[in-house]
Coordinates of C-alpha atoms in Angstrom, one line a residue:
M1 CA 13.4 18.6 -14.6
T2 CA 14.1 16.1 -11.9
T3 CA 12.4 12.7 -12.2
L4 CA 11.9 10.7 -8.9
K5 CA 11.3 7.0 -8.7
P6 CA 8.2 5.6 -7.0
A7 CA 8.4 4.3 -3.5
A8 CA 9.9 0.9 -3.0
G9 CA 7.5 -2.0 -2.8
P10 CA 5.0 -3.6 -5.1
A11 CA 4.6 -2.0 -8.5
P12 CA 1.4 0.1 -9.0
A13 CA -1.4 -2.1 -10.3
P14 CA -4.1 -1.1 -12.8
A15 CA -7.4 0.1 -11.4
D16 CA -9.3 -2.7 -13.2
G17 CA -9.9 -5.1 -10.4
S18 CA -7.1 -7.5 -11.5
A19 CA -5.1 -7.0 -8.4
P20 CA -5.8 -6.6 -4.7
P21 CA -6.7 -3.0 -3.8
L22 CA -4.1 -0.7 -2.2
V23 CA -6.7 0.6 0.2
S24 CA -9.8 -1.2 1.4
V25 CA -12.3 0.6 3.7
R26 CA -15.1 -1.3 5.3
D27 CA -18.0 0.1 7.4
L28 CA -15.9 3.0 8.6
T29 CA -17.5 5.4 11.1
M30 CA -16.4 8.4 13.1
T31 CA -18.4 9.8 15.9
F32 CA -17.4 13.0 17.8
P33 CA -18.7 13.7 21.3
G34 CA -21.3 16.5 21.4
K35 CA -20.3 20.0 22.5
R36 CA -20.9 21.1 26.1
S37 CA -23.4 23.9 26.6
A38 CA -23.0 26.8 28.9
T39 CA -24.7 24.8 31.6
G40 CA -22.3 22.0 31.3
R41 CA -24.6 19.5 29.5
R42 CA -23.1 17.7 26.6
G43 CA -25.0 17.6 23.3
A44 CA -25.8 14.6 21.2
P45 CA -22.8 12.9 19.6
V46 CA -22.1 13.8 16.0
R47 CA -21.8 10.9 13.5
A48 CA -19.5 12.6 11.0
V49 CA -18.9 9.4 9.0
D50 CA -21.6 6.7 9.0
G51 CA -20.4 3.3 7.8
I52 CA -18.7 3.9 4.4
S53 CA -17.0 1.3 2.3
F54 CA -14.8 1.5 -0.8
D55 CA -11.7 0.1 -2.4
L56 CA -8.9 2.1 -4.1
A57 CA -6.4 0.5 -6.5
A58 CA -2.8 1.4 -6.8
G59 CA -2.4 4.3 -9.3
E60 CA -6.1 5.2 -9.1
T61 CA -7.7 8.5 -8.2
L62 CA -11.0 8.4 -6.3
G63 CA -12.9 11.7 -6.2
L64 CA -14.8 12.3 -3.0
V65 CA -17.5 15.0 -3.4
G66 CA -20.5 16.4 -1.4
E67 CA -21.7 19.5 0.4
S68 CA -19.7 21.0 3.3
G69 CA -20.1 18.9 6.5
C70 CA -20.8 15.6 4.7
G71 CA -17.7 13.9 6.2
K72 CA -15.3 14.2 3.2
S73 CA -12.4 15.7 5.2
T74 CA -13.0 13.4 8.2
T75 CA -12.8 10.4 5.9
G76 CA -9.5 11.6 4.4
R77 CA -8.0 12.2 7.9
M78 CA -8.9 8.7 9.0
L79 CA -7.3 7.2 5.9
V80 CA -3.9 8.6 6.9
R81 CA -4.7 8.0 10.6
L82 CA -4.7 11.6 11.7
L83 CA -8.0 10.6 13.3
E84 CA -8.8 7.3 15.0
P85 CA -11.9 5.7 13.6
T86 CA -14.8 4.9 15.9
S87 CA -15.4 1.6 14.2
G88 CA -14.9 -0.2 10.9
S89 CA -11.6 -1.1 9.2
I90 CA -8.9 0.4 7.0
T91 CA -6.6 -2.0 5.2
F92 CA -3.5 -0.6 3.4
D93 CA -1.6 -2.9 1.1
G94 CA -3.1 -6.0 2.8
R95 CA -2.4 -4.8 6.4
D96 CA -5.1 -3.6 8.8
V97 CA -4.0 -0.1 10.0
T98 CA -7.2 0.9 11.7
H99 CA -6.0 0.9 15.3
L100 CA -2.2 0.6 14.9
S101 CA -0.2 2.3 17.7
Q102 CA 1.8 5.3 16.7
G103 CA 5.0 3.2 17.0
A104 CA 3.7 0.5 14.7
L105 CA 2.3 3.1 12.3
R106 CA 5.5 5.1 12.0
P107 CA 7.1 2.9 9.3
L108 CA 3.9 3.1 7.3
R109 CA 3.7 6.9 7.5
R110 CA 6.1 7.3 4.6
H111 CA 3.5 5.6 2.3
L112 CA 0.5 7.7 3.6
Q113 CA 0.6 11.5 3.0
M114 CA -1.8 14.4 2.8
V115 CA -2.1 17.7 1.0
F116 CA -4.1 20.2 3.0
Q117 CA -6.7 22.8 1.8
D118 CA -5.0 26.1 2.8
P119 CA -1.3 26.0 1.8
H120 CA -0.2 28.8 4.0
S121 CA -1.9 27.6 7.2
S122 CA -0.4 24.1 6.7
L123 CA 3.2 25.4 6.4
N124 CA 5.1 26.5 9.4
P125 CA 5.9 30.2 8.9
R126 CA 9.0 30.0 11.1
Q127 CA 10.7 27.3 9.0
T128 CA 12.4 27.5 5.7
V129 CA 11.1 25.5 2.7
A130 CA 14.2 23.3 3.1
R131 CA 13.1 22.4 6.6
I132 CA 9.4 22.0 5.7
I133 CA 10.1 19.5 2.9
S134 CA 12.9 17.6 4.6
D135 CA 11.2 17.2 8.0
P136 CA 9.5 13.9 7.0
L137 CA 12.8 12.6 5.8
L138 CA 14.6 13.5 9.0
V139 CA 11.9 11.8 11.0
Q140 CA 12.5 8.7 8.9
G141 CA 16.2 8.8 9.8
W142 CA 17.8 10.6 6.7
A143 CA 21.0 12.5 7.1
A144 CA 20.5 16.3 7.0
G145 CA 22.6 16.7 3.9
D146 CA 20.8 14.0 2.0
A147 CA 17.4 15.4 3.1
R148 CA 18.3 18.9 1.9
R149 CA 19.3 17.5 -1.5
R150 CA 16.1 15.6 -1.8
A151 CA 14.1 18.7 -0.9
A152 CA 15.8 20.6 -3.7
E153 CA 15.0 17.8 -6.2
L154 CA 11.3 17.9 -5.1
M155 CA 11.2 21.7 -5.5
D156 CA 12.4 21.2 -9.1
L157 CA 9.9 18.3 -9.6
V158 CA 6.9 20.5 -8.6
G159 CA 8.0 23.5 -10.7
L160 CA 9.7 25.6 -8.1
I161 CA 13.2 27.1 -8.3
P162 CA 15.5 25.0 -6.1
E163 CA 17.6 28.1 -5.3
H164 CA 14.6 29.4 -3.3
I165 CA 15.0 26.5 -0.8
D166 CA 16.0 28.8 2.0
R167 CA 13.0 31.2 1.7
Y168 CA 10.0 31.2 4.1
P169 CA 6.4 30.4 3.1
H170 CA 5.2 34.0 3.2
E171 CA 7.6 34.8 0.3
F172 CA 5.6 32.5 -2.0
S173 CA 2.2 33.0 -3.7
G174 CA -0.7 30.7 -2.9
G175 CA -0.1 28.5 -5.9
Q176 CA 3.6 28.2 -5.1
A177 CA 2.8 27.5 -1.4
Q178 CA 0.6 24.6 -2.5
R179 CA 3.4 23.3 -4.6
I180 CA 5.5 23.3 -1.5
G181 CA 2.8 21.3 0.3
I182 CA 2.7 18.8 -2.5
A183 CA 6.5 18.5 -2.5
R184 CA 6.4 17.8 1.3
S185 CA 3.8 15.1 0.7
L186 CA 6.1 13.5 -1.9
A187 CA 9.2 13.6 0.2
T188 CA 9.0 10.0 1.5
S189 CA 7.8 8.5 -1.9
P190 CA 4.3 7.7 -0.7
R191 CA 1.9 5.3 -2.4
L192 CA -1.3 7.1 -1.3
V193 CA -1.9 10.9 -1.1
V194 CA -5.1 12.3 0.3
A195 CA -5.6 15.7 -1.2
D196 CA -8.2 17.6 0.9
E197 CA -9.6 20.5 -1.3
P198 CA -6.1 21.2 -2.7
V199 CA -7.2 23.9 -5.1
S200 CA -10.3 25.5 -3.6
A201 CA -8.3 28.3 -2.0
L202 CA -6.5 29.2 -5.3
D203 CA -7.4 31.3 -8.3
V204 CA -8.9 29.5 -11.3
S205 CA -5.7 29.8 -13.4
V206 CA -3.6 28.5 -10.6
Q207 CA -6.1 25.7 -10.0
A208 CA -5.4 24.4 -13.5
Q209 CA -1.7 24.4 -12.9
I210 CA -2.0 22.5 -9.6
V211 CA -4.4 19.9 -11.1
N212 CA -2.1 19.4 -14.1
L213 CA 0.9 19.0 -11.8
M214 CA -0.9 16.4 -9.7
E215 CA -1.9 14.5 -12.8
R216 CA 1.6 14.5 -14.1
L217 CA 3.0 13.3 -10.7
R218 CA 0.5 10.5 -10.6
R219 CA 1.6 9.2 -14.0
E220 CA 5.3 9.5 -13.3
L221 CA 5.3 8.2 -9.7
G222 CA 2.4 5.7 -9.8
L223 CA 0.5 7.5 -7.0
A224 CA -3.0 6.8 -5.8
Y225 CA -5.1 9.8 -4.8
V226 CA -8.1 10.4 -2.8
F227 CA -9.1 13.8 -4.2
I228 CA -11.6 15.6 -1.9
A229 CA -13.4 18.5 -3.4
H230 CA -16.8 20.2 -3.8
D231 CA -16.0 21.4 -7.4
L232 CA -17.3 18.7 -9.6
S233 CA -15.6 20.1 -12.7
V234 CA -12.2 19.6 -11.0
V235 CA -13.1 16.1 -9.8
K236 CA -14.2 15.1 -13.3
R237 CA -10.8 16.2 -14.6
V238 CA -8.7 14.2 -12.2
S239 CA -10.7 11.2 -11.1
D240 CA -11.1 7.6 -12.3
R241 CA -14.0 7.0 -10.1
V242 CA -16.2 9.3 -8.0
A243 CA -17.9 8.7 -4.6
V244 CA -20.7 11.1 -3.7
M245 CA -21.2 11.6 0.1
Y246 CA -24.3 12.9 1.9
L247 CA -24.5 13.2 5.7
G248 CA -21.7 10.9 6.4
R249 CA -22.6 8.2 3.9
I250 CA -21.7 7.3 0.3
V251 CA -24.9 7.5 -1.7
E252 CA -23.4 6.8 -5.1
I253 CA -20.0 5.5 -6.3
G254 CA -18.7 4.4 -9.7
D255 CA -16.9 5.1 -12.9
K256 CA -16.5 8.8 -13.6
K257 CA -17.9 8.7 -17.1
S258 CA -21.0 6.8 -16.4
L259 CA -21.7 8.7 -13.1
Y260 CA -21.5 12.1 -14.8
E261 CA -23.5 11.1 -17.9
D262 CA -26.2 9.1 -16.1
P263 CA -26.4 9.9 -12.4
Q264 CA -28.7 7.5 -10.5
H265 CA -29.1 9.1 -7.1
P266 CA -31.3 12.3 -6.9
Y267 CA -28.6 14.0 -4.8
T268 CA -26.0 13.3 -7.5
R269 CA -28.3 14.6 -10.1
A270 CA -28.9 17.8 -8.1
L271 CA -25.1 18.3 -7.7
L272 CA -24.4 17.8 -11.4
S273 CA -27.2 20.2 -12.4
A274 CA -25.3 23.0 -10.6
V275 CA -22.1 22.5 -12.7
P276 CA -21.9 25.2 -15.4
L277 CA -21.8 23.9 -19.0
P278 CA -19.3 25.5 -21.5
D279 CA -22.0 25.6 -24.2
P280 CA -24.3 28.6 -23.4
A281 CA -27.2 27.1 -25.4
A282 CA -27.0 23.8 -23.6
E283 CA -26.8 25.7 -20.3
R284 CA -30.0 27.6 -21.1
R285 CA -31.9 24.4 -22.1
R286 CA -31.1 22.2 -19.1
E287 CA -33.2 22.1 -16.0
R288 CA -31.5 23.2 -12.7
I289 CA -32.5 21.0 -9.7
T290 CA -32.9 23.1 -6.6
L291 CA -32.9 21.2 -3.3
L292 CA -35.1 22.6 -0.6
G293 CA -33.9 23.3 2.9
D294 CA -30.5 22.6 4.5
P295 CA -28.8 19.3 5.1
P296 CA -29.9 17.7 8.4
S297 CA -27.6 17.8 11.4
P298 CA -25.4 14.7 11.8
A299 CA -26.2 14.9 15.5
A300 CA -29.9 14.3 14.7
P301 CA -30.2 12.5 11.3
P302 CA -33.7 11.8 10.0
P303 CA -35.0 8.2 10.0
G304 CA -34.9 6.1 6.9
C305 CA -33.0 7.7 4.0
S306 CA -31.1 10.7 5.2
F307 CA -31.8 12.5 2.0
H308 CA -35.6 12.1 2.0
P309 CA -36.5 15.5 3.6
R310 CA -34.9 17.2 0.5
C311 CA -35.5 14.6 -2.2
P312 CA -38.0 15.6 -5.0
K313 CA -39.0 11.9 -5.5
A314 CA -39.2 10.7 -1.9
Q315 CA -41.8 8.0 -1.2
P316 CA -43.2 6.7 2.2
L317 CA -40.7 3.9 2.1
C318 CA -37.8 6.4 2.1
K319 CA -39.0 7.8 5.4
T320 CA -38.8 4.5 7.3
E321 CA -36.1 2.3 5.7
R322 CA -32.5 3.3 5.0
P323 CA -31.4 2.1 1.6
A324 CA -28.2 0.0 1.3
L325 CA -25.5 0.7 -1.2
T326 CA -26.3 -1.8 -3.9
V327 CA -25.1 -2.4 -7.5
A328 CA -27.2 -0.4 -10.0
A329 CA -25.2 -1.2 -13.1
A330 CA -22.7 -4.0 -13.8
G331 CA -19.8 -4.5 -16.2
P332 CA -16.9 -2.1 -16.8
A333 CA -18.9 0.8 -15.5
T334 CA -20.1 -0.8 -12.3
R335 CA -22.1 1.7 -10.1
E336 CA -23.4 1.4 -6.6
V337 CA -26.3 3.5 -5.4
A338 CA -28.0 3.9 -2.0
C339 CA -31.5 4.8 -3.2
H340 CA -34.8 2.9 -3.2
F341 CA -35.8 4.5 -6.5
P342 CA -32.7 5.2 -8.5
G343 CA -32.6 6.6 -12.0
D344 CA -35.0 9.1 -13.6

């Protein structure tokens, strides 16, 4: 099987804080204008992402989890500059890329790639696999012959038959199509890949294959991932650290092991209580936390802590003062939590 070299540039650094982060996000927000009604009046603006901050080391995988509509996908699209942030900053490899023009951003595009949720809708049905995978290379100035050979190498790398390079997306299964999407994202030897629900549209057996593939590629190529998902079992399998989002904000972030074993935020505890356990006896013994009501609208968030209308341990303080993301545990398993009353 073909082995490709990592992208040119600084070598991947360990995710232990000993080197500057590959990606640094500070106070990032994204506000969309409200929809117009039938009478022409525009509704309240929607604050999809509300001031999030985190760092990502080279070679690290950060899992981003939360309910639908919490701002996960919007965050991922801002990281690769498919969306222009409303405010805040995104620094990639020491360079502020928040508001770079398309011309200034083009040389950096090769280092920032994305894998989309639905493999078939993200692949052009009128193009062959050869063209789909080699397009990013052609944009970067590669010769057509070299780009085609690279596409064949990538197909082999992701477990597809290179001889199928002239087929069209509809001739592949969902899992194979997602492998094509991964191959396309790797074409330019990126350093950061944002994977937006990359396995949610696939069968369980195929999910395991894609997750194992992405893990192997991370080890071989030194990739950094932002892995967006709502399946906490998958996130636990692939991530080094996990960030939990609720209504556009990160409410808990930290080391995967400590977060799963001892969640500090009530919302994190509720999410983890819904993850099935492989042991039937343990599954019967544990208490399932059921949240009441639906998540508030990002167009009209509640005052104070945005989670307080559904929180089983909300106090009067939670209704008036929004908690900041602060360190709840130090040391190797550093954890930050946005809660006035973290823990049990």
